[in-house]
Amino acid sequence: MQPLLKPTTIKKPKNCRDCKKELKDKELFSSRCHICFLKRLKETKKKKTKQASERKQKKKEKKHNTNAYLGKKAWTAFSKHLRQSQANFQGDVECYTCGRRICWTIAQAGHLFHRGRQAWKALDFDTDHIRLQDFSCNINGSGQGGKFALKLIAELGIEKVKEMEYRRHNEPPLTPDELKEIIKKYAI
């Protein structure tokens, strides 16, 4: 018996999917020629980087419109304005609770009623409510609440301080537009 011969198959020439040129032997693993493959790769990289930058920009815009971000920015501008405006010609301010003289750059804007985890309210940016303190009184001494309250009552009166406490609990939070106005007003 004679061995059966395998029928030979004739390979069809394979063409590139994009430019329709006949593929060479070493390009047969793909459906595109080398030039079209590189072009396609470059286009997809450009597309992906563009999409990534658009996502990053949207995230940044979204972040910059939150109350938390705007509140911090407004507080920074307000605090800096307050410290600079109360400094003498040498750049010194006096701590409200202990009377120590310090440079305005290291002074802190202390307040009687703390915001805590609440939303930003207009009371947080009220110049009657906020006084300059040094680090040891404001942070280490927790604001020296007793001294601060007594001096504020003597300065403004008990009715004004009670009004501030009422505002602290009953005032609605500031909107992003109101916070942006504060930033514009106090930005230097």
JSON list of C-alpha atoms in Angstrom, two decimals:
[
{"chain": "A", "resi": 1, "resn": "MET", "atom": "CA", "xyz": [0.00, 0.00, 0.00]},
{"chain": "A", "resi": 2, "resn": "GLN", "atom": "CA", "xyz": [1.10, 3.38, -0.85]},
{"chain": "A", "resi": 3, "resn": "PRO", "atom": "CA", "xyz": [1.11, 6.10, 1.72]},
{"chain": "A", "resi": 4, "resn": "LEU", "atom": "CA", "xyz": [-1.58, 8.67, 1.34]},
{"chain": "A", "resi": 5, "resn": "LEU", "atom": "CA", "xyz": [-0.36, 12.02, 0.24]},
{"chain": "A", "resi": 6, "resn": "LYS", "atom": "CA", "xyz": [-1.49, 15.02, 2.09]},
{"chain": "A", "resi": 7, "resn": "PRO", "atom": "CA", "xyz": [-3.20, 17.54, -0.09]},
{"chain": "A", "resi": 8, "resn": "THR", "atom": "CA", "xyz": [-1.21, 20.73, -0.23]},
{"chain": "A", "resi": 9, "resn": "THR", "atom": "CA", "xyz": [-3.04, 23.88, 0.60]},
{"chain": "A", "resi": 10, "resn": "ILE", "atom": "CA", "xyz": [-2.24, 27.04, -1.17]},
{"chain": "A", "resi": 11, "resn": "LYS", "atom": "CA", "xyz": [-1.93, 29.97, 1.20]},
{"chain": "A", "resi": 12, "resn": "LYS", "atom": "CA", "xyz": [-3.95, 32.95, 0.30]},
{"chain": "A", "resi": 13, "resn": "PRO", "atom": "CA", "xyz": [-1.97, 36.15, 0.51]},
{"chain": "A", "resi": 14, "resn": "LYS", "atom": "CA", "xyz": [-3.07, 38.00, 3.62]},
{"chain": "A", "resi": 15, "resn": "ASN", "atom": "CA", "xyz": [-3.70, 41.73, 3.32]},
{"chain": "A", "resi": 16, "resn": "CYS", "atom": "CA", "xyz": [-3.40, 44.52, 5.90]},
{"chain": "A", "resi": 17, "resn": "ARG", "atom": "CA", "xyz": [-6.70, 45.50, 7.46]},
{"chain": "A", "resi": 18, "resn": "ASP", "atom": "CA", "xyz": [-6.00, 49.23, 7.16]},
{"chain": "A", "resi": 19, "resn": "CYS", "atom": "CA", "xyz": [-3.97, 49.89, 4.00]},
{"chain": "A", "resi": 20, "resn": "LYS", "atom": "CA", "xyz": [-4.85, 46.65, 2.11]},
{"chain": "A", "resi": 21, "resn": "LYS", "atom": "CA", "xyz": [-1.22, 45.95, 1.19]},
{"chain": "A", "resi": 22, "resn": "GLU", "atom": "CA", "xyz": [-0.10, 42.37, 1.11]},
{"chain": "A", "resi": 23, "resn": "LEU", "atom": "CA", "xyz": [1.51, 41.31, 4.37]},
{"chain": "A", "resi": 24, "resn": "LYS", "atom": "CA", "xyz": [5.06, 39.99, 4.39]},
{"chain": "A", "resi": 25, "resn": "ASP", "atom": "CA", "xyz": [5.95, 36.64, 5.93]},
{"chain": "A", "resi": 26, "resn": "LYS", "atom": "CA", "xyz": [7.16, 38.12, 9.18]},
{"chain": "A", "resi": 27, "resn": "GLU", "atom": "CA", "xyz": [3.94, 40.19, 9.51]},
{"chain": "A", "resi": 28, "resn": "LEU", "atom": "CA", "xyz": [1.56, 37.28, 9.16]},
{"chain": "A", "resi": 29, "resn": "PHE", "atom": "CA", "xyz": [1.05, 37.06, 12.91]},
{"chain": "A", "resi": 30, "resn": "SER", "atom": "CA", "xyz": [-1.02, 40.23, 12.76]},
{"chain": "A", "resi": 31, "resn": "SER", "atom": "CA", "xyz": [-3.87, 41.56, 10.67]},
{"chain": "A", "resi": 32, "resn": "ARG", "atom": "CA", "xyz": [-2.00, 44.84, 10.08]},
{"chain": "A", "resi": 33, "resn": "CYS", "atom": "CA", "xyz": [1.32, 45.68, 8.49]},
{"chain": "A", "resi": 34, "resn": "HIS", "atom": "CA", "xyz": [4.09, 47.07, 10.66]},
{"chain": "A", "resi": 35, "resn": "ILE", "atom": "CA", "xyz": [3.52, 50.70, 9.63]},
{"chain": "A", "resi": 36, "resn": "CYS", "atom": "CA", "xyz": [-0.24, 50.58, 10.24]},
{"chain": "A", "resi": 37, "resn": "PHE", "atom": "CA", "xyz": [0.33, 48.78, 13.54]},
{"chain": "A", "resi": 38, "resn": "LEU", "atom": "CA", "xyz": [2.64, 51.55, 14.80]},
{"chain": "A", "resi": 39, "resn": "LYS", "atom": "CA", "xyz": [0.22, 54.26, 13.62]},
{"chain": "A", "resi": 40, "resn": "ARG", "atom": "CA", "xyz": [-2.64, 52.57, 15.42]},
{"chain": "A", "resi": 41, "resn": "LEU", "atom": "CA", "xyz": [-0.55, 52.17, 18.58]},
{"chain": "A", "resi": 42, "resn": "LYS", "atom": "CA", "xyz": [0.39, 55.86, 18.54]},
{"chain": "A", "resi": 43, "resn": "GLU", "atom": "CA", "xyz": [-3.26, 56.89, 18.08]},
{"chain": "A", "resi": 44, "resn": "THR", "atom": "CA", "xyz": [-4.46, 54.77, 20.99]},
{"chain": "A", "resi": 45, "resn": "LYS", "atom": "CA", "xyz": [-1.73, 56.18, 23.26]},
{"chain": "A", "resi": 46, "resn": "LYS", "atom": "CA", "xyz": [-2.76, 59.73, 22.35]},
{"chain": "A", "resi": 47, "resn": "LYS", "atom": "CA", "xyz": [-6.41, 58.90, 22.98]},
{"chain": "A", "resi": 48, "resn": "LYS", "atom": "CA", "xyz": [-5.69, 57.34, 26.37]},
{"chain": "A", "resi": 49, "resn": "THR", "atom": "CA", "xyz": [-3.52, 60.25, 27.55]},
{"chain": "A", "resi": 50, "resn": "LYS", "atom": "CA", "xyz": [-6.17, 62.73, 26.40]},
{"chain": "A", "resi": 51, "resn": "GLN", "atom": "CA", "xyz": [-8.88, 60.83, 28.29]},
{"chain": "A", "resi": 52, "resn": "ALA", "atom": "CA", "xyz": [-6.69, 60.64, 31.41]},
{"chain": "A", "resi": 53, "resn": "SER", "atom": "CA", "xyz": [-5.99, 64.38, 31.34]},
{"chain": "A", "resi": 54, "resn": "GLU", "atom": "CA", "xyz": [-9.72, 65.12, 30.88]},
{"chain": "A", "resi": 55, "resn": "ARG", "atom": "CA", "xyz": [-10.57, 62.90, 33.87]},
{"chain": "A", "resi": 56, "resn": "LYS", "atom": "CA", "xyz": [-7.89, 64.63, 35.95]},
{"chain": "A", "resi": 57, "resn": "GLN", "atom": "CA", "xyz": [-9.22, 68.09, 34.98]},
{"chain": "A", "resi": 58, "resn": "LYS", "atom": "CA", "xyz": [-12.81, 67.13, 35.86]},
{"chain": "A", "resi": 59, "resn": "LYS", "atom": "CA", "xyz": [-11.69, 65.75, 39.22]},
{"chain": "A", "resi": 60, "resn": "LYS", "atom": "CA", "xyz": [-9.71, 68.93, 39.91]},
{"chain": "A", "resi": 61, "resn": "GLU", "atom": "CA", "xyz": [-12.67, 71.16, 38.99]},
{"chain": "A", "resi": 62, "resn": "LYS", "atom": "CA", "xyz": [-14.98, 69.08, 41.17]},
{"chain": "A", "resi": 63, "resn": "LYS", "atom": "CA", "xyz": [-12.55, 69.25, 44.10]},
{"chain": "A", "resi": 64, "resn": "HIS", "atom": "CA", "xyz": [-12.17, 73.03, 43.81]},
{"chain": "A", "resi": 65, "resn": "ASN", "atom": "CA", "xyz": [-15.92, 73.59, 44.14]},
{"chain": "A", "resi": 66, "resn": "THR", "atom": "CA", "xyz": [-16.42, 71.70, 47.40]},
{"chain": "A", "resi": 67, "resn": "ASN", "atom": "CA", "xyz": [-17.24, 73.54, 50.62]},
{"chain": "A", "resi": 68, "resn": "ALA", "atom": "CA", "xyz": [-14.29, 71.91, 52.38]},
{"chain": "A", "resi": 69, "resn": "TYR", "atom": "CA", "xyz": [-11.75, 73.19, 49.83]},
{"chain": "A", "resi": 70, "resn": "LEU", "atom": "CA", "xyz": [-13.32, 76.65, 49.51]},
{"chain": "A", "resi": 71, "resn": "GLY", "atom": "CA", "xyz": [-13.69, 76.96, 53.29]},
{"chain": "A", "resi": 72, "resn": "LYS", "atom": "CA", "xyz": [-10.01, 76.22, 53.89]},
{"chain": "A", "resi": 73, "resn": "LYS", "atom": "CA", "xyz": [-8.99, 78.67, 51.20]},
{"chain": "A", "resi": 74, "resn": "ALA", "atom": "CA", "xyz": [-11.33, 81.36, 52.59]},
{"chain": "A", "resi": 75, "resn": "TRP", "atom": "CA", "xyz": [-10.05, 80.77, 56.13]},
{"chain": "A", "resi": 76, "resn": "THR", "atom": "CA", "xyz": [-6.43, 81.08, 54.98]},
{"chain": "A", "resi": 77, "resn": "ALA", "atom": "CA", "xyz": [-7.14, 84.36, 53.17]},
{"chain": "A", "resi": 78, "resn": "PHE", "atom": "CA", "xyz": [-9.22, 85.77, 56.05]},
{"chain": "A", "resi": 79, "resn": "SER", "atom": "CA", "xyz": [-6.67, 84.77, 58.71]},
{"chain": "A", "resi": 80, "resn": "LYS", "atom": "CA", "xyz": [-3.78, 86.29, 56.77]},
{"chain": "A", "resi": 81, "resn": "HIS", "atom": "CA", "xyz": [-5.73, 89.51, 56.19]},
{"chain": "A", "resi": 82, "resn": "LEU", "atom": "CA", "xyz": [-6.67, 89.75, 59.87]},
{"chain": "A", "resi": 83, "resn": "ARG", "atom": "CA", "xyz": [-3.11, 89.12, 61.09]},
{"chain": "A", "resi": 84, "resn": "GLN", "atom": "CA", "xyz": [-1.60, 91.64, 58.69]},
{"chain": "A", "resi": 85, "resn": "SER", "atom": "CA", "xyz": [-4.18, 94.33, 59.40]},
{"chain": "A", "resi": 86, "resn": "GLN", "atom": "CA", "xyz": [-3.63, 94.13, 63.17]},
{"chain": "A", "resi": 87, "resn": "ALA", "atom": "CA", "xyz": [0.18, 94.18, 62.99]},
{"chain": "A", "resi": 88, "resn": "ASN", "atom": "CA", "xyz": [2.07, 97.31, 64.04]},
{"chain": "A", "resi": 89, "resn": "PHE", "atom": "CA", "xyz": [4.77, 98.98, 61.93]},
{"chain": "A", "resi": 90, "resn": "GLN", "atom": "CA", "xyz": [7.33, 96.40, 63.14]},
{"chain": "A", "resi": 91, "resn": "GLY", "atom": "CA", "xyz": [5.09, 93.48, 62.14]},
{"chain": "A", "resi": 92, "resn": "ASP", "atom": "CA", "xyz": [4.19, 92.48, 65.70]},
{"chain": "A", "resi": 93, "resn": "VAL", "atom": "CA", "xyz": [0.79, 91.63, 67.16]},
{"chain": "A", "resi": 94, "resn": "GLU", "atom": "CA", "xyz": [-0.31, 91.07, 70.74]},
{"chain": "A", "resi": 95, "resn": "CYS", "atom": "CA", "xyz": [-1.79, 87.76, 71.91]},
{"chain": "A", "resi": 96, "resn": "TYR", "atom": "CA", "xyz": [-5.38, 88.39, 73.05]},
{"chain": "A", "resi": 97, "resn": "THR", "atom": "CA", "xyz": [-5.24, 86.07, 76.07]},
{"chain": "A", "resi": 98, "resn": "CYS", "atom": "CA", "xyz": [-1.70, 86.42, 77.46]},
{"chain": "A", "resi": 99, "resn": "GLY", "atom": "CA", "xyz": [-0.55, 89.75, 76.01]},
{"chain": "A", "resi": 100, "resn": "ARG", "atom": "CA", "xyz": [2.72, 88.38, 74.59]},
{"chain": "A", "resi": 101, "resn": "ARG", "atom": "CA", "xyz": [4.05, 90.21, 71.50]},
{"chain": "A", "resi": 102, "resn": "ILE", "atom": "CA", "xyz": [4.68, 87.95, 68.50]},
{"chain": "A", "resi": 103, "resn": "CYS", "atom": "CA", "xyz": [5.34, 88.35, 64.79]},
{"chain": "A", "resi": 104, "resn": "TRP", "atom": "CA", "xyz": [2.16, 88.42, 62.69]},
{"chain": "A", "resi": 105, "resn": "THR", "atom": "CA", "xyz": [3.39, 85.50, 60.55]},
{"chain": "A", "resi": 106, "resn": "ILE", "atom": "CA", "xyz": [3.32, 83.08, 63.51]},
{"chain": "A", "resi": 107, "resn": "ALA", "atom": "CA", "xyz": [0.21, 84.51, 65.15]},
{"chain": "A", "resi": 108, "resn": "GLN", "atom": "CA", "xyz": [-3.00, 82.48, 64.90]},
{"chain": "A", "resi": 109, "resn": "ALA", "atom": "CA", "xyz": [-6.60, 83.56, 64.52]},
{"chain": "A", "resi": 110, "resn": "GLY", "atom": "CA", "xyz": [-8.30, 82.22, 67.63]},
{"chain": "A", "resi": 111, "resn": "HIS", "atom": "CA", "xyz": [-12.04, 82.23, 68.28]},
{"chain": "A", "resi": 112, "resn": "LEU", "atom": "CA", "xyz": [-14.34, 81.62, 71.22]},
{"chain": "A", "resi": 113, "resn": "PHE", "atom": "CA", "xyz": [-16.80, 79.31, 69.47]},
{"chain": "A", "resi": 114, "resn": "HIS", "atom": "CA", "xyz": [-14.98, 76.60, 67.55]},
{"chain": "A", "resi": 115, "resn": "ARG", "atom": "CA", "xyz": [-16.31, 75.22, 64.29]},
{"chain": "A", "resi": 116, "resn": "GLY", "atom": "CA", "xyz": [-15.31, 71.61, 64.99]},
{"chain": "A", "resi": 117, "resn": "ARG", "atom": "CA", "xyz": [-16.67, 69.29, 62.31]},
{"chain": "A", "resi": 118, "resn": "GLN", "atom": "CA", "xyz": [-19.54, 71.58, 61.40]},
{"chain": "A", "resi": 119, "resn": "ALA", "atom": "CA", "xyz": [-19.90, 73.35, 58.06]},
{"chain": "A", "resi": 120, "resn": "TRP", "atom": "CA", "xyz": [-18.35, 76.77, 57.51]},
{"chain": "A", "resi": 121, "resn": "LYS", "atom": "CA", "xyz": [-20.61, 79.53, 58.83]},
{"chain": "A", "resi": 122, "resn": "ALA", "atom": "CA", "xyz": [-20.48, 83.31, 58.66]},
{"chain": "A", "resi": 123, "resn": "LEU", "atom": "CA", "xyz": [-19.49, 83.42, 62.36]},
{"chain": "A", "resi": 124, "resn": "ASP", "atom": "CA", "xyz": [-16.18, 81.79, 61.38]},
{"chain": "A", "resi": 125, "resn": "PHE", "atom": "CA", "xyz": [-15.34, 84.94, 59.38]},
{"chain": "A", "resi": 126, "resn": "ASP", "atom": "CA", "xyz": [-16.74, 87.53, 61.83]},
{"chain": "A", "resi": 127, "resn": "THR", "atom": "CA", "xyz": [-14.02, 89.98, 62.94]},
{"chain": "A", "resi": 128, "resn": "ASP", "atom": "CA", "xyz": [-15.85, 90.61, 66.25]},
{"chain": "A", "resi": 129, "resn": "HIS", "atom": "CA", "xyz": [-15.54, 86.94, 67.11]},
{"chain": "A", "resi": 130, "resn": "ILE", "atom": "CA", "xyz": [-11.92, 86.30, 66.13]},
{"chain": "A", "resi": 131, "resn": "ARG", "atom": "CA", "xyz": [-8.84, 87.55, 67.96]},
{"chain": "A", "resi": 132, "resn": "LEU", "atom": "CA", "xyz": [-5.13, 86.89, 67.45]},
{"chain": "A", "resi": 133, "resn": "GLN", "atom": "CA", "xyz": [-3.38, 84.44, 69.76]},
{"chain": "A", "resi": 134, "resn": "ASP", "atom": "CA", "xyz": [0.02, 82.81, 70.01]},
{"chain": "A", "resi": 135, "resn": "PHE", "atom": "CA", "xyz": [0.53, 79.08, 69.52]},
{"chain": "A", "resi": 136, "resn": "SER", "atom": "CA", "xyz": [0.80, 78.24, 73.22]},
{"chain": "A", "resi": 137, "resn": "CYS", "atom": "CA", "xyz": [-2.55, 79.90, 74.05]},
{"chain": "A", "resi": 138, "resn": "ASN", "atom": "CA", "xyz": [-4.48, 78.80, 70.96]},
{"chain": "A", "resi": 139, "resn": "ILE", "atom": "CA", "xyz": [-3.26, 75.21, 70.51]},
{"chain": "A", "resi": 140, "resn": "ASN", "atom": "CA", "xyz": [-1.53, 74.10, 73.72]},
{"chain": "A", "resi": 141, "resn": "GLY", "atom": "CA", "xyz": [-3.98, 76.01, 75.93]},
{"chain": "A", "resi": 142, "resn": "SER", "atom": "CA", "xyz": [-7.02, 75.02, 73.80]},
{"chain": "A", "resi": 143, "resn": "GLY", "atom": "CA", "xyz": [-7.77, 78.66, 73.06]},
{"chain": "A", "resi": 144, "resn": "GLN", "atom": "CA", "xyz": [-7.76, 79.70, 76.73]},
{"chain": "A", "resi": 145, "resn": "GLY", "atom": "CA", "xyz": [-11.58, 79.67, 76.60]},
{"chain": "A", "resi": 146, "resn": "GLY", "atom": "CA", "xyz": [-12.18, 81.18, 80.03]},
{"chain": "A", "resi": 147, "resn": "LYS", "atom": "CA", "xyz": [-9.83, 84.15, 79.62]},
{"chain": "A", "resi": 148, "resn": "PHE", "atom": "CA", "xyz": [-10.94, 84.64, 76.04]},
{"chain": "A", "resi": 149, "resn": "ALA", "atom": "CA", "xyz": [-14.64, 84.71, 77.01]},
{"chain": "A", "resi": 150, "resn": "LEU", "atom": "CA", "xyz": [-14.12, 87.12, 79.93]},
{"chain": "A", "resi": 151, "resn": "LYS", "atom": "CA", "xyz": [-12.11, 89.57, 77.81]},
{"chain": "A", "resi": 152, "resn": "LEU", "atom": "CA", "xyz": [-14.62, 89.34, 74.94]},
{"chain": "A", "resi": 153, "resn": "ILE", "atom": "CA", "xyz": [-17.57, 89.97, 77.29]},
{"chain": "A", "resi": 154, "resn": "ALA", "atom": "CA", "xyz": [-15.76, 92.96, 78.83]},
{"chain": "A", "resi": 155, "resn": "GLU", "atom": "CA", "xyz": [-14.96, 94.28, 75.34]},
{"chain": "A", "resi": 156, "resn": "LEU", "atom": "CA", "xyz": [-18.25, 93.63, 73.49]},
{"chain": "A", "resi": 157, "resn": "GLY", "atom": "CA", "xyz": [-20.82, 93.02, 76.21]},
{"chain": "A", "resi": 158, "resn": "ILE", "atom": "CA", "xyz": [-22.72, 89.90, 77.26]},
{"chain": "A", "resi": 159, "resn": "GLU", "atom": "CA", "xyz": [-25.55, 90.44, 74.74]},
{"chain": "A", "resi": 160, "resn": "LYS", "atom": "CA", "xyz": [-23.19, 90.42, 71.76]},
{"chain": "A", "resi": 161, "resn": "VAL", "atom": "CA", "xyz": [-21.50, 87.22, 72.99]},
{"chain": "A", "resi": 162, "resn": "LYS", "atom": "CA", "xyz": [-24.90, 85.54, 73.52]},
{"chain": "A", "resi": 163, "resn": "GLU", "atom": "CA", "xyz": [-25.88, 86.58, 69.98]},
{"chain": "A", "resi": 164, "resn": "MET", "atom": "CA", "xyz": [-22.68, 84.95, 68.67]},
{"chain": "A", "resi": 165, "resn": "GLU", "atom": "CA", "xyz": [-23.52, 81.72, 70.51]},
{"chain": "A", "resi": 166, "resn": "TYR", "atom": "CA", "xyz": [-27.05, 81.78, 69.07]},
{"chain": "A", "resi": 167, "resn": "ARG", "atom": "CA", "xyz": [-25.62, 82.34, 65.57]},
{"chain": "A", "resi": 168, "resn": "ARG", "atom": "CA", "xyz": [-23.23, 79.44, 66.08]},
{"chain": "A", "resi": 169, "resn": "HIS", "atom": "CA", "xyz": [-26.10, 76.98, 66.49]},
{"chain": "A", "resi": 170, "resn": "ASN", "atom": "CA", "xyz": [-28.80, 78.49, 64.26]},
{"chain": "A", "resi": 171, "resn": "GLU", "atom": "CA", "xyz": [-26.98, 80.06, 61.33]},
{"chain": "A", "resi": 172, "resn": "PRO", "atom": "CA", "xyz": [-27.15, 78.16, 58.00]},
{"chain": "A", "resi": 173, "resn": "PRO", "atom": "CA", "xyz": [-23.85, 76.99, 56.47]},
{"chain": "A", "resi": 174, "resn": "LEU", "atom": "CA", "xyz": [-22.20, 79.15, 53.84]},
{"chain": "A", "resi": 175, "resn": "THR", "atom": "CA", "xyz": [-22.71, 78.22, 50.20]},
{"chain": "A", "resi": 176, "resn": "PRO", "atom": "CA", "xyz": [-19.79, 77.79, 47.78]},
{"chain": "A", "resi": 177, "resn": "ASP", "atom": "CA", "xyz": [-20.65, 81.16, 46.18]},
{"chain": "A", "resi": 178, "resn": "GLU", "atom": "CA", "xyz": [-20.50, 82.92, 49.56]},
{"chain": "A", "resi": 179, "resn": "LEU", "atom": "CA", "xyz": [-17.16, 81.28, 50.31]},
{"chain": "A", "resi": 180, "resn": "LYS", "atom": "CA", "xyz": [-15.83, 82.42, 46.92]},
{"chain": "A", "resi": 181, "resn": "GLU", "atom": "CA", "xyz": [-16.90, 86.00, 47.76]},
{"chain": "A", "resi": 182, "resn": "ILE", "atom": "CA", "xyz": [-14.98, 85.79, 51.05]},
{"chain": "A", "resi": 183, "resn": "ILE", "atom": "CA", "xyz": [-11.91, 84.57, 49.19]},
{"chain": "A", "resi": 184, "resn": "LYS", "atom": "CA", "xyz": [-12.16, 87.49, 46.74]},
{"chain": "A", "resi": 185, "resn": "LYS", "atom": "CA", "xyz": [-12.71, 89.99, 49.55]},
{"chain": "A", "resi": 186, "resn": "TYR", "atom": "CA", "xyz": [-9.73, 88.96, 51.66]},
{"chain": "A", "resi": 187, "resn": "ALA", "atom": "CA", "xyz": [-7.27, 87.63, 49.06]},
{"chain": "A", "resi": 188, "resn": "ILE", "atom": "CA", "xyz": [-4.09, 89.69, 49.00]}
]
